[in-house]
Coordinates of N, CA and C in Angstrom, one line a residue:
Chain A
X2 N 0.8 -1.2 0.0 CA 0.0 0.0 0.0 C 0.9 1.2 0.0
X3 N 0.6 2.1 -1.2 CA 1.6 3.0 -1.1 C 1.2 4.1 -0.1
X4 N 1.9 4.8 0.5 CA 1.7 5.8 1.4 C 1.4 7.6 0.3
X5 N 1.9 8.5 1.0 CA 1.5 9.8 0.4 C 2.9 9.8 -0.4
X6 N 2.7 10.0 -2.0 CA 3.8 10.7 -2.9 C 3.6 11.9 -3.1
X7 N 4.9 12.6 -3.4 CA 5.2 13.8 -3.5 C 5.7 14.0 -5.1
X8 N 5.6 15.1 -5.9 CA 6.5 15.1 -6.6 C 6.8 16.5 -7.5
X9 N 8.4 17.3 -7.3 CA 9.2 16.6 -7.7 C 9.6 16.1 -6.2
X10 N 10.9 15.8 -6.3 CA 11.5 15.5 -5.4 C 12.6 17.1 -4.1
X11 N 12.7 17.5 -5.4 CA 13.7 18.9 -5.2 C 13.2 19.8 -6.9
X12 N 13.1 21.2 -6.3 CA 12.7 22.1 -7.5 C 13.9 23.6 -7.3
X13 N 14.2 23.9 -8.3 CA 14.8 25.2 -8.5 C 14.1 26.3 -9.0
X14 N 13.4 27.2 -8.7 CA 13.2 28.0 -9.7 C 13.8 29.8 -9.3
X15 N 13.7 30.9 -9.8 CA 13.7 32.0 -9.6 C 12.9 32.4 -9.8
X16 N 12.5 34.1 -8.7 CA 12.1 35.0 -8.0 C 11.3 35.0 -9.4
X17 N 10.0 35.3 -9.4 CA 8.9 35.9 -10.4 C 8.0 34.9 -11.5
X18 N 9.3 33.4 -11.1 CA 8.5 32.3 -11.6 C 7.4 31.6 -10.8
X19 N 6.9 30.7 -11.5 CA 5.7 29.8 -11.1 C 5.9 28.4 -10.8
X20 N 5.1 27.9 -10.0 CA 5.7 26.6 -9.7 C 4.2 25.5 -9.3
X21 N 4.4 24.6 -9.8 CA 3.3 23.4 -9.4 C 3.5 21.9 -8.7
X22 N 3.5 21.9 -7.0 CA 4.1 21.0 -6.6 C 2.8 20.0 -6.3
X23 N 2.8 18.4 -6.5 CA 2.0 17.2 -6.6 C 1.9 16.4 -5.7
X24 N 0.8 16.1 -5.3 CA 0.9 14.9 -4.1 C -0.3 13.9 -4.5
X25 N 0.0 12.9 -4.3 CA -0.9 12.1 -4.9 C -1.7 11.1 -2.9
X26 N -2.3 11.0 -2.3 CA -2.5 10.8 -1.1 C -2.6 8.8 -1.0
X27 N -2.5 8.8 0.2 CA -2.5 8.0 0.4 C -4.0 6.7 0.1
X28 N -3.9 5.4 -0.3 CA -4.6 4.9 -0.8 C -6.1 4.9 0.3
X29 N -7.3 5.3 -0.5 CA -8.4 5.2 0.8 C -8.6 6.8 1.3
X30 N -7.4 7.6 1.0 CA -7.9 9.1 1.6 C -8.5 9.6 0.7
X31 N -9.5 10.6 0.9 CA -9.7 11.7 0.3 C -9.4 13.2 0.3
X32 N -8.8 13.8 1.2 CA -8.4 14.6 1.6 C -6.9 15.1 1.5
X33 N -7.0 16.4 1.1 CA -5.2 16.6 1.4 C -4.8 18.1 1.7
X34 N -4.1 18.1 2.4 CA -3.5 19.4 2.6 C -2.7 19.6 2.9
X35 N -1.9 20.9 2.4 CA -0.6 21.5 2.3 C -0.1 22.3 3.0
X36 N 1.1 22.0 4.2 CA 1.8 22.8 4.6 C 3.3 23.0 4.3
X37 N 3.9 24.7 4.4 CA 4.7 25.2 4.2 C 5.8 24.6 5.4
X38 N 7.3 24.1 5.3 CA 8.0 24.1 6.6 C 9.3 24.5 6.1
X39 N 9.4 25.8 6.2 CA 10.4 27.1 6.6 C 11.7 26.6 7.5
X40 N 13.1 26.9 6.9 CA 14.2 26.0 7.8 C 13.9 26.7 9.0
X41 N 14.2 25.9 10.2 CA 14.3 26.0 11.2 C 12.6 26.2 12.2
X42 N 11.6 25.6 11.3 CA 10.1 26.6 11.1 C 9.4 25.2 11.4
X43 N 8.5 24.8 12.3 CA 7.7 24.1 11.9 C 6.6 24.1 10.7
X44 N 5.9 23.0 10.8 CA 5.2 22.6 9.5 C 3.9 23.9 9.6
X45 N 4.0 25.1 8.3 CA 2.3 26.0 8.6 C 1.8 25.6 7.5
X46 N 0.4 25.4 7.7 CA -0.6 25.0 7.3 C -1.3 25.9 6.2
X47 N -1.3 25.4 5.0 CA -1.3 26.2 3.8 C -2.9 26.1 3.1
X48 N -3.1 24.9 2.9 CA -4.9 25.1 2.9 C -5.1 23.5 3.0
X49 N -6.4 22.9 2.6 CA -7.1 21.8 2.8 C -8.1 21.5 1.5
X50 N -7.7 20.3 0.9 CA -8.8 20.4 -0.4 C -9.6 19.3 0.4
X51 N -10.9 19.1 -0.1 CA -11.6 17.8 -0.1 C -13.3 17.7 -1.1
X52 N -13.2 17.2 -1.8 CA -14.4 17.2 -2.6 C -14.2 18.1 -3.9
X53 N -12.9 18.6 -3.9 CA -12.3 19.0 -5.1 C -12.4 21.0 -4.8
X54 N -12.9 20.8 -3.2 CA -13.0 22.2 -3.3 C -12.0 22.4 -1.7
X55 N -11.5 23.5 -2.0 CA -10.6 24.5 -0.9 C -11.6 24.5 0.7
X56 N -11.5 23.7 1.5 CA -12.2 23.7 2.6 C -12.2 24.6 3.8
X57 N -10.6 24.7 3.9 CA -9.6 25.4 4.6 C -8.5 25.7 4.2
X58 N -8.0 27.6 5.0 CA -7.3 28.2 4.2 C -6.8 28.9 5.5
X59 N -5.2 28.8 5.5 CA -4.0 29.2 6.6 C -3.7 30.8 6.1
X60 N -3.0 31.3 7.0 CA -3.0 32.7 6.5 C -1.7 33.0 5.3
X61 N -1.8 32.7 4.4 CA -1.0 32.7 3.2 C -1.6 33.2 1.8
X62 N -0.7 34.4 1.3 CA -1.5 35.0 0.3 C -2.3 34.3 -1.4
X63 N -2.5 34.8 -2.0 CA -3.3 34.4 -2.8 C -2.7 34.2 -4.0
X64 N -1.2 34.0 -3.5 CA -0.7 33.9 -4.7 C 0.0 32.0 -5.0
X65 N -0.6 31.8 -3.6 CA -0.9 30.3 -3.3 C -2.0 29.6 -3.9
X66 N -2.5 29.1 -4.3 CA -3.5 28.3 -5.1 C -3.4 27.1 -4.9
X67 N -4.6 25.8 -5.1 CA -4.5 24.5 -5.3 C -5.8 23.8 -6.0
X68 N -5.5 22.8 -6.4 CA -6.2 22.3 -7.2 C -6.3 20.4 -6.2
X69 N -8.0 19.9 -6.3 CA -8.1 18.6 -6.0 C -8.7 17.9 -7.8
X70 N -7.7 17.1 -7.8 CA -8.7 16.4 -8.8 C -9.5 14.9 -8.5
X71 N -10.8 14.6 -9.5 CA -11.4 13.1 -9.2 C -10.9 12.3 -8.2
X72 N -9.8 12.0 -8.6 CA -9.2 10.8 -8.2 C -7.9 10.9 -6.8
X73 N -8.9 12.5 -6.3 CA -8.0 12.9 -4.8 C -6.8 13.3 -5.2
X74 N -5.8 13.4 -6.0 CA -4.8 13.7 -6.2 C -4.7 15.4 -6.1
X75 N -3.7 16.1 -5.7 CA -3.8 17.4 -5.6 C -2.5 17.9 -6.1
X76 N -3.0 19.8 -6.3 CA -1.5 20.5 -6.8 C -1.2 21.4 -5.9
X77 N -0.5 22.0 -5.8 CA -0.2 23.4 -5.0 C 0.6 24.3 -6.1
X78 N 0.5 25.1 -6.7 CA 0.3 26.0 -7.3 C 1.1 27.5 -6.4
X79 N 2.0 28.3 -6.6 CA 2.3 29.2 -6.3 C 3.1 30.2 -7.5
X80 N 2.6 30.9 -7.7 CA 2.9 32.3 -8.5 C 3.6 33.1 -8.3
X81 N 4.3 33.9 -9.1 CA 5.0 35.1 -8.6 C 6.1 35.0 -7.6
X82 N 6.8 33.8 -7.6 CA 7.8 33.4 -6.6 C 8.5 34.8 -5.7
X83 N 9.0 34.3 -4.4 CA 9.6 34.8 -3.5 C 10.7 34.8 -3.4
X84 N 11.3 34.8 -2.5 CA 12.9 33.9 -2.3 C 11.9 33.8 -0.9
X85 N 11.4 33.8 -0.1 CA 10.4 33.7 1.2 C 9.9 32.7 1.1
X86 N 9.8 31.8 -0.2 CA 8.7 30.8 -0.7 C 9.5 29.4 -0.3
X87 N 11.3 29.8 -0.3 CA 11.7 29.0 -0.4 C 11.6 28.4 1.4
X88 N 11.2 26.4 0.8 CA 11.0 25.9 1.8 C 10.2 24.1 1.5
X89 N 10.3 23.3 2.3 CA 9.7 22.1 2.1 C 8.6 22.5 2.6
X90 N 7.9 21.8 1.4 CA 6.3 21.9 0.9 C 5.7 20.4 1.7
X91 N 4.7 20.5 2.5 CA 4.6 19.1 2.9 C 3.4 19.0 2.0
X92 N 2.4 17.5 2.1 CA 1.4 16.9 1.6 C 1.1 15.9 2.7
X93 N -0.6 16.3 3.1 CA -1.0 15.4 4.3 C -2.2 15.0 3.8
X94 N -2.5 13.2 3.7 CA -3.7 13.3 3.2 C -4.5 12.6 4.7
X95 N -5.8 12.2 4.4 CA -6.6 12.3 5.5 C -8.0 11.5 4.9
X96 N -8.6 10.8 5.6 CA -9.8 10.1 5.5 C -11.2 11.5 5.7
X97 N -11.7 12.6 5.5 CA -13.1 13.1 5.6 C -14.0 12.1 7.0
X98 N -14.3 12.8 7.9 CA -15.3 12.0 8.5 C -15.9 13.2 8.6
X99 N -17.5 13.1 8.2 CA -18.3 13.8 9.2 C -18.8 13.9 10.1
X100 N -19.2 14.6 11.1 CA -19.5 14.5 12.2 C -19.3 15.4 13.6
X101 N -19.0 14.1 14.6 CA -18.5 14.4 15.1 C -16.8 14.1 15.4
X102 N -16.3 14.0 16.3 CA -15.0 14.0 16.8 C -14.3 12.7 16.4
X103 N -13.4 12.4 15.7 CA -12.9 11.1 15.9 C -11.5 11.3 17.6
X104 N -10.9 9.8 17.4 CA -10.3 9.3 18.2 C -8.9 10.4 18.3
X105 N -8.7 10.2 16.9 CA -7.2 11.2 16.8 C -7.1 11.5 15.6
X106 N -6.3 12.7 15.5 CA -6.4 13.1 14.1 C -5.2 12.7 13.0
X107 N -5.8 11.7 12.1 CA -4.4 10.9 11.5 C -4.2 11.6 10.6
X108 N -3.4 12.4 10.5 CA -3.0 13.1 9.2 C -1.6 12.1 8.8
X109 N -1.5 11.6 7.0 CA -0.3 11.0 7.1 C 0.5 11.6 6.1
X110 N 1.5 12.4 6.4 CA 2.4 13.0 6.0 C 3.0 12.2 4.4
X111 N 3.7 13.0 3.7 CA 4.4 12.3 2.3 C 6.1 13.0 2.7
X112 N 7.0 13.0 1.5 CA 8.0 13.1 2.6 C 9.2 14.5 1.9
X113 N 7.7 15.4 0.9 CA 7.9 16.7 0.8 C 8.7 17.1 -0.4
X114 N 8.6 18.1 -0.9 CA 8.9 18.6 -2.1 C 9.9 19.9 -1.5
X115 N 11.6 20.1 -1.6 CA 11.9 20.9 -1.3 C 12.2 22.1 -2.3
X116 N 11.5 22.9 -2.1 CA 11.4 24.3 -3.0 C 12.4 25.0 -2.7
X117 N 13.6 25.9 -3.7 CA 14.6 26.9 -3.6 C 14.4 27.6 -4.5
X118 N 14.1 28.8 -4.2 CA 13.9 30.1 -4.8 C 15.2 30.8 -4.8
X119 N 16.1 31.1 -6.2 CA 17.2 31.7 -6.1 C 16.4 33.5 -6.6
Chain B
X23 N 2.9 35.1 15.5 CA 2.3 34.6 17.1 C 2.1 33.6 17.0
X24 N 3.2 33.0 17.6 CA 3.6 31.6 18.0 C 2.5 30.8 18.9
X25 N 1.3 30.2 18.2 CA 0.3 29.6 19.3 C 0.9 28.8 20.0
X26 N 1.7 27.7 19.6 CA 2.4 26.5 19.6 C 4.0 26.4 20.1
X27 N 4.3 26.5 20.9 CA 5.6 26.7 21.1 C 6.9 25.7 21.9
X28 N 7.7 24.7 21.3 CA 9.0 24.1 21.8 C 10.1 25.0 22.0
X29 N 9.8 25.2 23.4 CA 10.8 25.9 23.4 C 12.4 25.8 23.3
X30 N 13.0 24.0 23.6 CA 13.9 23.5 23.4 C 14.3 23.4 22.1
X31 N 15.4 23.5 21.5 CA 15.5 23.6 20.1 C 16.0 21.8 20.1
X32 N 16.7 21.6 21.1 CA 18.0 20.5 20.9 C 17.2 19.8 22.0
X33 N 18.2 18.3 22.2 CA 18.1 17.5 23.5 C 18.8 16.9 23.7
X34 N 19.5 16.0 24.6 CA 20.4 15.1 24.3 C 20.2 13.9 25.5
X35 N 19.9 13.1 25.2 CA 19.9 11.7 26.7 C 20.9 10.6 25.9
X36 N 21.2 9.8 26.9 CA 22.1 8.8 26.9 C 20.6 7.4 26.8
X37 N 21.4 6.4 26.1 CA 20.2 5.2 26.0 C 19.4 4.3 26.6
X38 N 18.3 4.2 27.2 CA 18.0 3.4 28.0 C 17.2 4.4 29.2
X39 N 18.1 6.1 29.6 CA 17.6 7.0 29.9 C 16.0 7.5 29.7
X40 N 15.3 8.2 30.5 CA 14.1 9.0 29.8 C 14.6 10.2 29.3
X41 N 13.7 10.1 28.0 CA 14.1 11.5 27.3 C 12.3 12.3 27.5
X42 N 12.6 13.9 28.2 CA 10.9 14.7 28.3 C 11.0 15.6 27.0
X43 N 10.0 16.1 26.3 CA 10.3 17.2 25.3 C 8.9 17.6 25.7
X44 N 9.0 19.0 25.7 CA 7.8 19.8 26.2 C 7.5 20.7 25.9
X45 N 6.1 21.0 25.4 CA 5.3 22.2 24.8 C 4.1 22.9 25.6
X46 N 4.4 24.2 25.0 CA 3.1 25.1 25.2 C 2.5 25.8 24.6
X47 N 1.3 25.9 24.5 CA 0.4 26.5 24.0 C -0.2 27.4 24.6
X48 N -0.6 28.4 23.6 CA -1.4 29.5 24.2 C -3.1 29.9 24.0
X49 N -3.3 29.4 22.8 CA -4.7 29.6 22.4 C -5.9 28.6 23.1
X50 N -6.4 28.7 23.9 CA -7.2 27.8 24.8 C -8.5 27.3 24.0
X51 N -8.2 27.7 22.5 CA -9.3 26.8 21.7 C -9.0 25.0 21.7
X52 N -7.3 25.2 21.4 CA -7.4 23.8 21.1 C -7.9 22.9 22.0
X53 N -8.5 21.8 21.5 CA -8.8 20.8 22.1 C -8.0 19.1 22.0
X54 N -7.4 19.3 21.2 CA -6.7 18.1 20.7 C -4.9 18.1 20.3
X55 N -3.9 17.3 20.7 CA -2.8 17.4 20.7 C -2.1 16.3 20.2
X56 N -0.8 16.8 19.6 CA -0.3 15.3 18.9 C 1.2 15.5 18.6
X57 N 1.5 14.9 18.4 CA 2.9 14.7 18.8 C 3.5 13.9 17.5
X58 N 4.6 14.4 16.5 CA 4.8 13.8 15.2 C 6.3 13.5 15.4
X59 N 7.1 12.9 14.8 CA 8.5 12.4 14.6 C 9.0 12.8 13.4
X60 N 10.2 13.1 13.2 CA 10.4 13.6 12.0 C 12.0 13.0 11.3
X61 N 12.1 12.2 11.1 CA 13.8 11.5 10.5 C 13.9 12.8 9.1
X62 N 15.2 12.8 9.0 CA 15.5 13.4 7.6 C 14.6 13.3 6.2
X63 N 14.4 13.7 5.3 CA 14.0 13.0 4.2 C 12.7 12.3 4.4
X64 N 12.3 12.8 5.4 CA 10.9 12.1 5.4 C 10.0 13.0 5.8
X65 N 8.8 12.6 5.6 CA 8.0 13.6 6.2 C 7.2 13.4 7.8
X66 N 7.0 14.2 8.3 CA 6.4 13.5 9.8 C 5.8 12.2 10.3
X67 N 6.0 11.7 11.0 CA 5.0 10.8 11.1 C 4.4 10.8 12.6
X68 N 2.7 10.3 12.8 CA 2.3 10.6 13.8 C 2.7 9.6 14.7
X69 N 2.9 10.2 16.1 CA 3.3 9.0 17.4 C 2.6 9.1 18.0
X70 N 1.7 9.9 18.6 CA 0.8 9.8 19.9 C -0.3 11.2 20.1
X71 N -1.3 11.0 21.1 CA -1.8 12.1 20.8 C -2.5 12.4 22.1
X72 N -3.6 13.2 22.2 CA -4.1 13.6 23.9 C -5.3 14.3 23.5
X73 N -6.1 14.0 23.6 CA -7.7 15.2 24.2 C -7.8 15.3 24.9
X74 N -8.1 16.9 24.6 CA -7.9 17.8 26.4 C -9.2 17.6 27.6
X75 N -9.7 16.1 27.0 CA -10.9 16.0 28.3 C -9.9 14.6 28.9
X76 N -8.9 14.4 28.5 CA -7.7 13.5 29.6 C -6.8 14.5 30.0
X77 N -5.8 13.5 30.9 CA -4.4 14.2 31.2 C -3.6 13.4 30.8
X78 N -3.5 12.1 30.5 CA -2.4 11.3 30.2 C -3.0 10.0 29.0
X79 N -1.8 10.1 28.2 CA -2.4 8.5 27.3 C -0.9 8.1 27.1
X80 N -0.9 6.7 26.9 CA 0.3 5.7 26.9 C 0.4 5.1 25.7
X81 N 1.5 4.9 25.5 CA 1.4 4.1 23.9 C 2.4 3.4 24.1
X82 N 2.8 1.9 24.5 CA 4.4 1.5 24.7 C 5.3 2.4 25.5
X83 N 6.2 2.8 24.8 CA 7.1 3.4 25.9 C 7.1 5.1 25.6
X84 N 5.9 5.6 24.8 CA 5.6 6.7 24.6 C 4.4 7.2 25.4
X85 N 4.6 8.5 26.3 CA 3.4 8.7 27.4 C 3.5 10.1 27.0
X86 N 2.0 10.8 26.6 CA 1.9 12.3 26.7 C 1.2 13.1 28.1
X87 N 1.8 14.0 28.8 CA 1.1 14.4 29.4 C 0.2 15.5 28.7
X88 N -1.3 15.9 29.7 CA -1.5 17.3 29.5 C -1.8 17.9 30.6
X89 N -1.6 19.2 30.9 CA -2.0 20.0 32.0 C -3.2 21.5 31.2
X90 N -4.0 21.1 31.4 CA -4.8 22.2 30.5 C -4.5 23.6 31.3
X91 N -4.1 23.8 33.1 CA -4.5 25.2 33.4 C -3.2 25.8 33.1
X92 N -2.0 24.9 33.0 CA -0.8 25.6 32.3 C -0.8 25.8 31.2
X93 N -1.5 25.0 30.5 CA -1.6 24.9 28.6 C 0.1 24.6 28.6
X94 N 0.4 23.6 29.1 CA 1.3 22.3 28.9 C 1.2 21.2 28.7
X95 N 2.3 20.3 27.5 CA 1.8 19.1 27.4 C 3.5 19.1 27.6
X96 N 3.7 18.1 27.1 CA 5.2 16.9 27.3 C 5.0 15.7 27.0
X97 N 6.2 15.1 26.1 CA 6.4 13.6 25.7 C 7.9 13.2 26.3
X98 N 7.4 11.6 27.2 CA 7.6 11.0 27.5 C 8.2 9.8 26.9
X99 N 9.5 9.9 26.7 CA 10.0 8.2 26.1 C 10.9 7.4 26.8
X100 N 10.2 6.3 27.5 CA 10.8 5.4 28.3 C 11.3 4.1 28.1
X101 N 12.2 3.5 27.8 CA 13.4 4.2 27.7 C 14.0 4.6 26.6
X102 N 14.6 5.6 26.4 CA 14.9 6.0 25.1 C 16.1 4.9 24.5
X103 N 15.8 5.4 22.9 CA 17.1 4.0 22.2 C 17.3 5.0 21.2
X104 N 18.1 4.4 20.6 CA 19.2 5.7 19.3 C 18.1 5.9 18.6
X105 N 17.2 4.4 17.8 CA 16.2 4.7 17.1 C 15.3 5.8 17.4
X106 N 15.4 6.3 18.4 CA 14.4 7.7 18.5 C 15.0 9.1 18.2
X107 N 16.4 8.8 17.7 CA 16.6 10.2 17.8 C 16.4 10.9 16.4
X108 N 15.7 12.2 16.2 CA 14.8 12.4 15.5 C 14.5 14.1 15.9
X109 N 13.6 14.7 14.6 CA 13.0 15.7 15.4 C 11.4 15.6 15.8
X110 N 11.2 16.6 16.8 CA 10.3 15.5 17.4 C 8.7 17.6 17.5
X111 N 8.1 17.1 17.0 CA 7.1 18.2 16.9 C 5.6 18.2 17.7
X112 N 5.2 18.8 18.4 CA 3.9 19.1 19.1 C 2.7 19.7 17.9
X113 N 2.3 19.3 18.1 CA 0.9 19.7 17.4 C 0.1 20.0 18.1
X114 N -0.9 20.8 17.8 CA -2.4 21.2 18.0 C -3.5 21.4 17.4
X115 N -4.9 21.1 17.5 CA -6.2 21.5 16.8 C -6.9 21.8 17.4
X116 N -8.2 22.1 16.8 CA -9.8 22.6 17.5 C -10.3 21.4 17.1
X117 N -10.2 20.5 17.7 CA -10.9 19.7 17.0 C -10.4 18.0 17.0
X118 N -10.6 17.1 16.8 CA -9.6 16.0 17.0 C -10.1 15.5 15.7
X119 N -10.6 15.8 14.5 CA -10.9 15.0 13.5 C -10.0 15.0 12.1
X120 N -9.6 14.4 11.5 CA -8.8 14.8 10.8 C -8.7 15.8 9.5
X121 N -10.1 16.7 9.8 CA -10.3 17.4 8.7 C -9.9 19.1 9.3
X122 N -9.4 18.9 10.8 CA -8.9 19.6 11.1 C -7.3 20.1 11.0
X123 N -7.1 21.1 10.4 CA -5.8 21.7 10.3 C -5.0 21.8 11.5
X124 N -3.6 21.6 11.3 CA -2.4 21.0 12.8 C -1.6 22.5 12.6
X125 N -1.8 23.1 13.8 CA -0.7 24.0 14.4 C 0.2 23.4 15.3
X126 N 1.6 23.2 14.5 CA 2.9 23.3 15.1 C 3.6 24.0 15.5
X127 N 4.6 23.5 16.8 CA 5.6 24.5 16.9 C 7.0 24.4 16.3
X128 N 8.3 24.6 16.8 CA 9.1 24.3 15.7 C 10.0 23.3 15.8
X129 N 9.9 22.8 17.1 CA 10.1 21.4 16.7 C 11.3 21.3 17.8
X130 N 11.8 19.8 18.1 CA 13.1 19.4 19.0 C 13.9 18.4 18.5
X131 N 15.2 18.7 18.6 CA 15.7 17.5 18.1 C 16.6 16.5 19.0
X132 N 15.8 15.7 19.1 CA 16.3 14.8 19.9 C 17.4 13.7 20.1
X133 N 18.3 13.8 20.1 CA 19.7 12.5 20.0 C 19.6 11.8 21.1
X134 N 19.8 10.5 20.7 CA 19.7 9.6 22.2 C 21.4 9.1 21.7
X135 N 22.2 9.1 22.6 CA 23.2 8.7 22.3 C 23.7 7.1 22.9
X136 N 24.2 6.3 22.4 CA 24.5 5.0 23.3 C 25.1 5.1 23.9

């Protein structure tokens, strides 16, 4: 059973370019979301797709974007690069329950896309 | 504004020792706490967790406390072995479901040395 892929592995780009980083989730999730982890930074929470729509959204500007497709698979999408941008991109996919509360919250990590912005 | 906060950057215990790594929080929404592992090249993985209607849960030789009126938690590894050394991250939600988003702090890195 494969777990959460990432891809690419490592990206280069410069300041003003664009960039589209992939996560394909884990088998059985539906859910995925993307945090930013800044060296020295824990993991921030960049948004949440599920049902192909943006559910939740971390305080990060709009030059962040993401896409869910059919088949759960997601993009993260960032424009207009930074050198600020530069950072490992995580991908966390997740089972949807409605309701109420489950037991614990299993988010299962992939093992990140490291972005450098020269 | 650091909700989430490790304040130890580093740690170091000898093997077989207990190693504590301990966090605080400030925003008295959360309700739910978790605790992730982090090796190089990988991405987190979850180890243990707490709702704040306990104070303590066990998992083998991993025990979290919580103290809600400090807005303190702490992990517990008894006894520690090399295989744990790692960086080691607190988490937080409103929420304990997994559709809820995880505020982290920034994390500890733990060496257990032999």
């Amino acid at each position: 059973d494969a777990g959460v892929t990432q891809s690419p592995t490592h990206l280069i780009k410069t300041r003003g370019q664009q960039v589209t980083l992939r996560c394909s989730p884990k088998s059985g999730h539906d859910t995925v979301s993307w945090y930013q982890q800044a060296l020295g930074q824990g993991p921030q929470f960049i948004f949440q797709y599920y049902e192909e729509e943006e559910r939740q959204r971390g305080n990060f500007p709009d030059r962040f974007s993401g896409h869910q497709f059919p088949n759960y698979s997601s993009e993260l999408n960032v424009n207009a690069l930074l050198l600020g941008d530069s950072a490992l991109y995580l991908c966390a996919s997740s089972l949807f329950l409605a309701g109420g509360r489950q037991a614990y919250n299993e988010q299962f990590f992939g093992p990140g896309t490291r972005l450098t912005v020269l | 504004d650091q909700q989430v906060k490790q304040n130890s950057p580093s740690l170091s215990v000898q093997e077989g020792r207990i190693s504590i790594l301990n966090c605080d929080y400030t925003n008295s929404m959360f309700d739910y706490f978790l605790w992730y592992k982090k090796y190089p090249a990988e991405g987190p993985t979850f180890l243990i967790s707490i709702s704040s209607i306990k104070d303590k849960n066990e998992d083998g030789r991993f025990t979290v406390f919580l103290n809600k009126s400090a807005k303190h938690l702490s992990l517990h590894i008894v006894p520690s072995q090399p295989g744990d050394s790692a960086v080691y991250f607190c988490a937080a939600s409103k929420g304990g479901g997994s559709n809820y988003k995880l505020t982290f702090g920034k994390g500890t890195l733990l060496t257990v040395n032999p």
